[in-house]
Tab-separated table of N, CA and C and ligand atoms in Angstrom:
chain	number	residue	atom	x	y	z
A	1	MET	N	23.796	-7.286	9.258
A	1	MET	CA	22.659	-6.454	8.833
A	1	MET	C	22.262	-6.777	7.391
A	2	ARG	N	20.969	-6.903	7.166
A	2	ARG	CA	20.477	-7.195	5.815
A	2	ARG	C	19.862	-5.929	5.220
A	3	VAL	N	20.270	-5.644	3.984
A	3	VAL	CA	19.862	-4.412	3.311
A	3	VAL	C	18.965	-4.789	2.136
A	4	ILE	N	17.953	-3.942	1.873
A	4	ILE	CA	17.106	-4.143	0.692
A	4	ILE	C	17.010	-2.837	-0.087
A	5	THR	N	16.953	-2.931	-1.394
A	5	THR	CA	16.710	-1.757	-2.219
A	5	THR	C	15.844	-2.163	-3.406
A	6	PHE	N	15.294	-1.159	-4.087
A	6	PHE	CA	14.370	-1.412	-5.195
A	6	PHE	C	14.715	-0.511	-6.371
A	7	GLY	N	14.415	-0.964	-7.569
A	7	GLY	CA	14.595	-0.092	-8.727
A	7	GLY	C	14.356	-0.841	-10.022
A	8	THR	N	14.333	-0.084	-11.109
A	8	THR	CA	14.134	-0.680	-12.429
A	8	THR	C	15.476	-1.136	-13.012
A	9	PHE	N	16.508	-0.308	-12.815
A	9	PHE	CA	17.864	-0.608	-13.295
A	9	PHE	C	17.862	-0.909	-14.795
A	10	ASP	N	17.148	-0.046	-15.542
A	10	ASP	CA	17.109	-0.206	-17.001
A	10	ASP	C	18.346	0.454	-17.603
A	11	MET	N	18.919	-0.126	-18.630
A	11	MET	CA	20.153	0.354	-19.258
A	11	MET	C	21.198	0.628	-18.155
A	12	PHE	N	21.566	-0.423	-17.465
A	12	PHE	CA	22.407	-0.359	-16.257
A	12	PHE	C	23.588	0.603	-16.433
A	13	HIS	N	23.742	1.523	-15.481
A	13	HIS	CA	24.796	2.543	-15.595
A	13	HIS	C	25.502	2.777	-14.249
A	14	ILE	N	26.472	3.686	-14.248
A	14	ILE	CA	27.346	3.893	-13.081
A	14	ILE	C	26.556	4.352	-11.842
A	15	GLY	N	25.482	5.134	-12.046
A	15	GLY	CA	24.654	5.574	-10.910
A	15	GLY	C	24.027	4.374	-10.211
A	16	HIS	N	23.581	3.394	-10.992
A	16	HIS	CA	23.013	2.163	-10.430
A	16	HIS	C	24.075	1.403	-9.629
A	17	LEU	N	25.259	1.242	-10.243
A	17	LEU	CA	26.316	0.483	-9.571
A	17	LEU	C	26.694	1.148	-8.246
A	18	GLN	N	26.805	2.484	-8.277
A	18	GLN	CA	27.250	3.173	-7.051
A	18	GLN	C	26.248	3.046	-5.914
A	19	ILE	N	24.962	3.125	-6.220
A	19	ILE	CA	24.004	3.007	-5.097
A	19	ILE	C	23.993	1.570	-4.562
A	20	LEU	N	24.161	0.583	-5.459
A	20	LEU	CA	24.176	-0.814	-5.001
A	20	LEU	C	25.413	-1.084	-4.145
A	21	GLU	N	26.567	-0.570	-4.552
A	21	GLU	CA	27.787	-0.781	-3.762
A	21	GLU	C	27.682	-0.098	-2.403
A	22	ARG	N	27.124	1.111	-2.389
A	22	ARG	CA	26.985	1.818	-1.110
A	22	ARG	C	25.964	1.120	-0.219
A	23	ALA	N	24.892	0.604	-0.814
A	23	ALA	CA	23.876	-0.111	-0.035
A	23	ALA	C	24.489	-1.374	0.579
A	24	ARG	N	25.228	-2.119	-0.216
A	24	ARG	CA	25.838	-3.367	0.256
A	24	ARG	C	26.825	-3.119	1.384
A	25	ALA	N	27.548	-1.971	1.301
A	25	ALA	CA	28.560	-1.642	2.307
A	25	ALA	C	27.928	-1.325	3.674
A	26	LEU	N	26.621	-1.078	3.700
A	26	LEU	CA	25.939	-0.787	4.966
A	26	LEU	C	25.631	-2.061	5.754
A	27	GLY	N	25.790	-3.222	5.115
A	27	GLY	CA	25.465	-4.475	5.799
A	27	GLY	C	26.286	-5.627	5.256
A	28	SER	N	25.729	-6.851	5.418
A	28	SER	CA	26.466	-8.037	4.959
A	28	SER	C	25.671	-8.825	3.922
A	29	HIS	N	24.493	-8.312	3.543
A	29	HIS	CA	23.656	-9.016	2.563
A	29	HIS	C	22.766	-7.989	1.873
A	30	LEU	N	22.781	-8.002	0.536
A	30	LEU	CA	21.949	-7.042	-0.195
A	30	LEU	C	20.928	-7.764	-1.076
A	31	THR	N	19.649	-7.483	-0.818
A	31	THR	CA	18.553	-7.978	-1.660
A	31	THR	C	18.083	-6.833	-2.548
A	32	VAL	N	17.869	-7.129	-3.832
A	32	VAL	CA	17.390	-6.104	-4.763
A	32	VAL	C	16.046	-6.522	-5.337
A	33	GLY	N	15.042	-5.659	-5.170
A	33	GLY	CA	13.734	-5.850	-5.803
A	33	GLY	C	13.742	-5.121	-7.138
A	34	VAL	N	13.663	-5.895	-8.216
A	34	VAL	CA	13.729	-5.315	-9.564
A	34	VAL	C	12.307	-5.090	-10.073
A	35	SER	N	11.981	-3.855	-10.407
A	35	SER	CA	10.622	-3.535	-10.868
A	35	SER	C	10.292	-4.328	-12.129
A	36	SER	N	9.141	-4.989	-12.117
A	36	SER	CA	8.724	-5.752	-13.297
A	36	SER	C	8.432	-4.790	-14.457
A	37	ASP	N	8.372	-5.319	-15.665
A	37	ASP	CA	8.044	-4.490	-16.832
A	37	ASP	C	6.685	-3.808	-16.618
A	38	ASN	N	5.724	-4.547	-16.074
A	38	ASN	CA	4.385	-3.989	-15.807
A	38	ASN	C	4.424	-2.856	-14.801
A	39	LEU	N	5.182	-3.067	-13.712
A	39	LEU	CA	5.273	-2.036	-12.678
A	39	LEU	C	5.918	-0.772	-13.248
A	40	ASN	N	6.932	-0.953	-14.083
A	40	ASN	CA	7.586	0.216	-14.677
A	40	ASN	C	6.612	1.007	-15.544
A	41	TRP	N	5.742	0.282	-16.234
A	41	TRP	CA	4.725	0.950	-17.050
A	41	TRP	C	3.807	1.786	-16.148
A	42	GLN	N	3.403	1.187	-15.011
A	42	GLN	CA	2.537	1.927	-14.069
A	42	GLN	C	3.241	3.165	-13.512
A	43	LYS	N	4.561	3.034	-13.213
A	43	LYS	CA	5.301	4.140	-12.589
A	43	LYS	C	5.610	5.245	-13.583
A	44	LYS	N	6.024	4.848	-14.799
A	44	LYS	CA	6.616	5.829	-15.718
A	44	LYS	C	5.935	5.907	-17.087
A	45	GLN	N	4.895	5.104	-17.279
A	45	GLN	CA	4.226	5.047	-18.589
A	45	GLN	C	5.243	4.789	-19.701
A	46	ARG	N	6.216	3.954	-19.372
A	46	ARG	CA	7.238	3.601	-20.362
A	46	ARG	C	7.630	2.147	-20.170
A	47	LYS	N	7.761	1.452	-21.296
A	47	LYS	CA	8.233	0.079	-21.229
A	47	LYS	C	9.754	0.142	-21.095
A	48	PRO	N	10.365	-0.616	-20.187
A	48	PRO	CA	11.828	-0.564	-20.104
A	48	PRO	C	12.471	-1.010	-21.420
A	49	ILE	N	13.659	-0.491	-21.714
A	49	ILE	CA	14.395	-0.913	-22.913
A	49	ILE	C	14.801	-2.383	-22.744
A	50	CYS	N	15.326	-2.715	-21.569
A	50	CYS	CA	15.764	-4.093	-21.302
A	50	CYS	C	14.651	-4.824	-20.542
A	51	PRO	N	14.251	-6.002	-21.020
A	51	PRO	CA	13.169	-6.734	-20.340
A	51	PRO	C	13.568	-7.199	-18.935
A	52	GLU	N	12.553	-7.509	-18.130
A	52	GLU	CA	12.806	-7.786	-16.707
A	52	GLU	C	13.781	-8.935	-16.476
A	53	HIS	N	13.705	-10.000	-17.276
A	53	HIS	CA	14.608	-11.132	-16.989
A	53	HIS	C	16.061	-10.764	-17.297
A	54	ASP	N	16.300	-9.887	-18.278
A	54	ASP	CA	17.671	-9.425	-18.562
A	54	ASP	C	18.160	-8.512	-17.433
A	55	ARG	N	17.287	-7.609	-16.968
A	55	ARG	CA	17.688	-6.699	-15.889
A	55	ARG	C	18.012	-7.494	-14.624
A	56	MET	N	17.237	-8.549	-14.363
A	56	MET	CA	17.507	-9.388	-13.195
A	56	MET	C	18.831	-10.134	-13.338
A	57	ARG	N	19.100	-10.629	-14.535
A	57	ARG	CA	20.354	-11.381	-14.746
A	57	ARG	C	21.578	-10.511	-14.531
A	58	ILE	N	21.504	-9.256	-15.017
A	58	ILE	CA	22.633	-8.331	-14.845
A	58	ILE	C	22.880	-8.097	-13.357
A	59	LEU	N	21.802	-7.861	-12.611
A	59	LEU	CA	21.964	-7.594	-11.173
A	59	LEU	C	22.502	-8.818	-10.436
A	60	GLN	N	21.993	-10.004	-10.817
A	60	GLN	CA	22.450	-11.247	-10.167
A	60	GLN	C	23.947	-11.477	-10.362
A	61	ALA	N	24.490	-10.960	-11.457
A	61	ALA	CA	25.897	-11.197	-11.778
A	61	ALA	C	26.844	-10.264	-11.003
A	62	LEU	N	26.293	-9.283	-10.284
A	62	LEU	CA	27.148	-8.311	-9.600
A	62	LEU	C	27.649	-8.853	-8.259
A	63	ARG	N	28.932	-8.543	-7.954
A	63	ARG	CA	29.532	-8.983	-6.689
A	63	ARG	C	28.829	-8.385	-5.471
A	64	CYS	N	28.318	-7.157	-5.627
A	64	CYS	CA	27.719	-6.469	-4.472
A	64	CYS	C	26.262	-6.878	-4.229
A	65	VAL	N	25.702	-7.722	-5.084
A	65	VAL	CA	24.293	-8.137	-4.942
A	65	VAL	C	24.223	-9.607	-4.536
A	66	ASP	N	23.482	-9.897	-3.460
A	66	ASP	CA	23.392	-11.282	-2.985
A	66	ASP	C	22.132	-11.989	-3.455
A	67	GLU	N	21.056	-11.232	-3.669
A	67	GLU	CA	19.757	-11.858	-3.951
A	67	GLU	C	18.894	-10.881	-4.747
A	68	VAL	N	18.158	-11.420	-5.718
A	68	VAL	CA	17.340	-10.573	-6.584
A	68	VAL	C	15.943	-11.183	-6.680
A	69	PHE	N	14.923	-10.329	-6.661
A	69	PHE	CA	13.563	-10.822	-6.920
A	69	PHE	C	12.812	-9.777	-7.730
A	70	LEU	N	11.671	-10.191	-8.280
A	70	LEU	CA	10.874	-9.297	-9.114
A	70	LEU	C	9.869	-8.527	-8.247
A	71	GLU	N	9.965	-7.196	-8.301
A	71	GLU	CA	9.021	-6.346	-7.554
A	71	GLU	C	7.789	-6.131	-8.432
A	72	GLN	N	6.650	-6.680	-7.982
A	72	GLN	CA	5.436	-6.644	-8.809
A	72	GLN	C	4.560	-5.437	-8.538
A	73	SER	N	4.686	-4.852	-7.322
A	73	SER	CA	3.792	-3.747	-6.953
A	73	SER	C	4.462	-2.859	-5.910
A	74	LEU	N	4.284	-1.536	-6.044
A	74	LEU	CA	4.838	-0.604	-5.054
A	74	LEU	C	4.155	-0.791	-3.698
A	75	GLU	N	2.906	-1.248	-3.740
A	75	GLU	CA	2.131	-1.398	-2.496
A	75	GLU	C	2.620	-2.559	-1.630
A	76	LEU	N	3.434	-3.448	-2.200
A	76	LEU	CA	3.878	-4.634	-1.442
A	76	LEU	C	5.212	-4.414	-0.716
A	77	LYS	N	5.717	-3.165	-0.704
A	77	LYS	CA	7.053	-2.930	-0.114
A	77	LYS	C	7.175	-3.458	1.308
A	78	GLY	N	6.139	-3.199	2.127
A	78	GLY	CA	6.177	-3.662	3.516
A	78	GLY	C	6.310	-5.175	3.590
A	79	GLU	N	5.552	-5.870	2.737
A	79	GLU	CA	5.606	-7.341	2.709
A	79	GLU	C	6.993	-7.813	2.281
A	80	TYR	N	7.557	-7.167	1.254
A	80	TYR	CA	8.896	-7.558	0.773
A	80	TYR	C	9.953	-7.346	1.874
A	81	ILE	N	9.850	-6.211	2.579
A	81	ILE	CA	10.824	-5.908	3.644
A	81	ILE	C	10.799	-7.027	4.689
A	82	GLN	N	9.589	-7.500	5.025
A	82	GLN	CA	9.465	-8.548	6.041
A	82	GLN	C	9.887	-9.911	5.494
A	83	GLN	N	9.449	-10.190	4.265
A	83	GLN	CA	9.768	-11.484	3.637
A	83	GLN	C	11.277	-11.698	3.505
A	84	TYR	N	12.011	-10.607	3.198
A	84	TYR	CA	13.463	-10.729	3.005
A	84	TYR	C	14.239	-10.316	4.263
A	85	ASN	N	13.520	-10.178	5.379
A	85	ASN	CA	14.155	-9.889	6.676
A	85	ASN	C	15.101	-8.697	6.646
A	86	ALA	N	14.682	-7.620	6.000
A	86	ALA	CA	15.584	-6.477	5.844
A	86	ALA	C	15.650	-5.634	7.120
A	87	ASP	N	16.882	-5.211	7.454
A	87	ASP	CA	17.087	-4.286	8.587
A	87	ASP	C	17.136	-2.844	8.093
A	88	ILE	N	17.536	-2.670	6.831
A	88	ILE	CA	17.682	-1.318	6.270
A	88	ILE	C	17.090	-1.294	4.856
A	89	LEU	N	16.267	-0.292	4.590
A	89	LEU	CA	15.800	-0.017	3.220
A	89	LEU	C	16.596	1.170	2.701
A	90	VAL	N	17.241	0.987	1.546
A	90	VAL	CA	18.039	2.058	0.930
A	90	VAL	C	17.395	2.468	-0.383
A	91	MET	N	17.253	3.778	-0.579
A	91	MET	CA	16.786	4.308	-1.874
A	91	MET	C	17.584	5.558	-2.210
A	92	GLY	N	17.610	5.918	-3.484
A	92	GLY	CA	18.244	7.171	-3.880
A	92	GLY	C	17.409	8.347	-3.392
A	93	ASP	N	18.050	9.522	-3.257
A	93	ASP	CA	17.323	10.644	-2.642
A	93	ASP	C	16.305	11.298	-3.577
A	94	ASP	N	16.154	10.754	-4.810
A	94	ASP	CA	15.003	11.190	-5.617
A	94	ASP	C	13.698	10.661	-4.996
A	95	TRP	N	13.821	9.692	-4.094
A	95	TRP	CA	12.662	9.128	-3.402
A	95	TRP	C	12.564	9.644	-1.967
A	96	GLU	N	13.342	10.666	-1.611
A	96	GLU	CA	13.393	11.212	-0.246
A	96	GLU	C	11.989	11.347	0.376
A	97	GLY	N	11.805	10.748	1.532
A	97	GLY	CA	10.538	10.879	2.269
A	97	GLY	C	9.431	9.940	1.813
A	98	ARG	N	9.564	9.350	0.621
A	98	ARG	CA	8.447	8.596	0.047
A	98	ARG	C	8.210	7.245	0.729
A	99	PHE	N	9.241	6.747	1.430
A	99	PHE	CA	9.095	5.423	2.046
A	99	PHE	C	9.228	5.483	3.572
A	100	ASP	N	9.010	6.688	4.131
A	100	ASP	CA	9.162	6.863	5.585
A	100	ASP	C	8.189	6.003	6.393
A	101	GLU	N	7.064	5.622	5.761
A	101	GLU	CA	6.094	4.790	6.488
A	101	GLU	C	6.680	3.435	6.907
A	102	TYR	N	7.773	3.018	6.243
A	102	TYR	CA	8.357	1.703	6.562
A	102	TYR	C	9.351	1.771	7.722
A	103	LYS	N	9.512	2.993	8.307
A	103	LYS	CA	10.430	3.145	9.443
A	103	LYS	C	9.975	2.339	10.659
A	104	THR	N	8.706	1.876	10.650
A	104	THR	CA	8.241	1.003	11.736
A	104	THR	C	8.769	-0.428	11.547
A	105	LEU	N	9.215	-0.759	10.326
A	105	LEU	CA	9.679	-2.124	10.026
A	105	LEU	C	11.203	-2.240	9.999
A	106	CYS	N	11.878	-1.154	9.559
A	106	CYS	CA	13.344	-1.190	9.407
A	106	CYS	C	13.853	0.251	9.316
A	107	ASP	N	15.197	0.420	9.311
A	107	ASP	CA	15.747	1.758	9.054
A	107	ASP	C	15.500	2.104	7.593
A	108	VAL	N	15.261	3.374	7.303
A	108	VAL	CA	15.053	3.807	5.921
A	108	VAL	C	16.074	4.897	5.610
A	109	LEU	N	16.939	4.631	4.631
A	109	LEU	CA	18.001	5.592	4.291
A	109	LEU	C	17.875	6.021	2.842
A	110	TYR	N	18.032	7.309	2.585
A	110	TYR	CA	18.048	7.836	1.223
A	110	TYR	C	19.469	8.308	0.930
A	111	LEU	N	20.110	7.704	-0.043
A	111	LEU	CA	21.499	8.069	-0.376
A	111	LEU	C	21.503	9.037	-1.558
A	112	PRO	N	22.485	9.966	-1.588
A	112	PRO	CA	22.549	10.914	-2.695
A	112	PRO	C	22.709	10.214	-4.038
A	113	ARG	N	21.961	10.665	-5.035
A	113	ARG	CA	22.095	10.106	-6.386
A	113	ARG	C	23.424	10.499	-7.000
A	114	THR	N	23.922	9.678	-7.887
A	114	THR	CA	25.105	10.055	-8.675
A	114	THR	C	24.673	11.133	-9.672
A	115	PRO	N	25.375	12.287	-9.674
A	115	PRO	CA	24.937	13.367	-10.566
A	115	PRO	C	25.166	13.064	-12.045
A	116	SER	N	24.411	13.722	-12.879
A	116	SER	CA	24.632	13.791	-14.341
A	116	SER	C	24.469	12.487	-15.103
A	117	ILE	N	23.752	11.514	-14.544
A	117	ILE	CA	23.460	10.310	-15.344
A	117	ILE	C	22.102	9.734	-14.938
A	118	SER	N	21.345	9.346	-15.945
A	118	SER	CA	20.077	8.651	-15.692
A	118	SER	C	19.707	7.878	-16.951
A	119	THR	N	18.819	6.883	-16.784
A	119	THR	CA	18.353	6.103	-17.929
A	119	THR	C	17.679	7.031	-18.947
A	120	THR	N	16.868	7.975	-18.444
A	120	THR	CA	16.165	8.905	-19.340
A	120	THR	C	17.158	9.693	-20.184
A	121	GLN	N	18.228	10.183	-19.513
A	121	GLN	CA	19.258	10.945	-20.246
A	121	GLN	C	19.952	10.077	-21.299
A	122	LEU	N	20.259	8.839	-20.930
A	122	LEU	CA	20.923	7.934	-21.878
A	122	LEU	C	20.047	7.718	-23.111
A	123	ILE	N	18.748	7.538	-22.891
A	123	ILE	CA	17.822	7.326	-24.013
A	123	ILE	C	17.829	8.565	-24.917
A	124	GLU	N	17.828	9.746	-24.299
A	124	GLU	CA	17.846	10.993	-25.088
A	124	GLU	C	19.126	11.098	-25.919
A	125	VAL	N	20.268	10.767	-25.314
A	125	VAL	CA	21.551	10.853	-26.007
A	125	VAL	C	21.549	9.915	-27.217
A	126	VAL	N	21.077	8.687	-27.007
A	126	VAL	CA	21.055	7.708	-28.100
A	126	VAL	C	20.107	8.187	-29.205
A	127	ARG	N	18.930	8.692	-28.805
A	127	ARG	CA	17.932	9.183	-29.772
A	127	ARG	C	18.481	10.305	-30.634
A	128	SER	N	19.227	11.217	-29.979
A	128	SER	CA	19.669	12.414	-30.707
A	128	SER	C	21.004	12.207	-31.404
A	129	HIS	N	21.572	10.997	-31.268
A	129	HIS	CA	22.884	10.745	-31.863
A	129	HIS	C	22.805	10.761	-33.389
A	130	ASP	N	23.665	11.584	-33.967
A	130	ASP	CA	23.727	11.670	-35.434
A	130	ASP	C	24.963	10.885	-35.887
A	131	PRO	N	24.776	9.750	-36.555
A	131	PRO	CA	25.897	8.875	-36.897
A	131	PRO	C	26.840	9.445	-37.967
A	132	ARG	N	26.447	10.567	-38.626
A	132	ARG	CA	27.327	11.082	-39.689
A	132	ARG	C	28.624	11.667	-39.132
B	1	LIG	N1	20.147	6.146	-8.925
B	1	LIG	C1	21.234	6.868	-8.430
B	1	LIG	N2	21.908	7.734	-9.256
B	1	LIG	C2	21.506	7.916	-10.526
B	1	LIG	C3	20.422	7.202	-11.047
B	1	LIG	C4	19.737	6.304	-10.209
B	1	LIG	O1	21.621	6.731	-7.257
B	1	LIG	N3	22.180	8.804	-11.279
B	1	LIG	C5	19.421	5.229	-8.031
B	1	LIG	C6	17.954	5.621	-7.822
B	1	LIG	O2	17.837	6.660	-6.868
B	1	LIG	C7	17.354	4.316	-7.354
B	1	LIG	C8	18.217	3.261	-8.080
B	1	LIG	O3	19.380	3.940	-8.575
B	1	LIG	O4	17.506	4.165	-5.933
B	1	LIG	C9	17.469	2.641	-9.257
B	1	LIG	O5	17.063	3.684	-10.113
B	1	LIG	P1	15.853	3.468	-11.104
B	1	LIG	O6	16.073	2.259	-11.897
B	1	LIG	O7	15.565	4.764	-11.794
B	1	LIG	O8	14.701	3.134	-10.067
B	1	LIG	P2	13.207	3.581	-10.095
B	1	LIG	O9	12.596	3.231	-11.420
B	1	LIG	O10	13.111	4.972	-9.566
B	1	LIG	O11	12.542	2.537	-9.092
B	1	LIG	O12	10.046	1.020	-5.551
B	1	LIG	C10	10.869	2.073	-5.950
B	1	LIG	C11	11.149	1.983	-7.357
B	1	LIG	O13	11.119	0.659	-7.788
B	1	LIG	C12	12.424	2.703	-7.741
């Protein structure tokens, strides 16, 4: 079974690792679509801290990831699912229901997010850190 997932994976953290490991365990091949810097701007009106080529390199280096590509547009998900021959689309449950339209192409699973960690929270912690 081939699994596909998507995300920005900015300031890579344990929540990212856990969803990738769980996604990979559902099959024998995991493809990751990494949101481009432009796409992240469209989604969140924020430039990622780590540029797209660095985020891709980190993901490529992981044992649980077999293949990485740059996700240029949310509208191309159906094309990506077909291009990478995915049997299962995995997303965190913050996206619950948002990709159900792709159930005609593959299974769509939403896995529970890891609690108490996010890129946004990490940025806030760093911002508010008082070095004294
Ligand atoms: N995630 C998680 N637990 C966390 C934080 C994130 O399981 N504590 C999951 C998210 O649910 C997502 C993946 O890690 O499935 C990547 O998270 P983000 O980088 O925040 O992804 P996002 O920018 O939401 O992009 O096309 C869909 C988008 O590209 C998803």
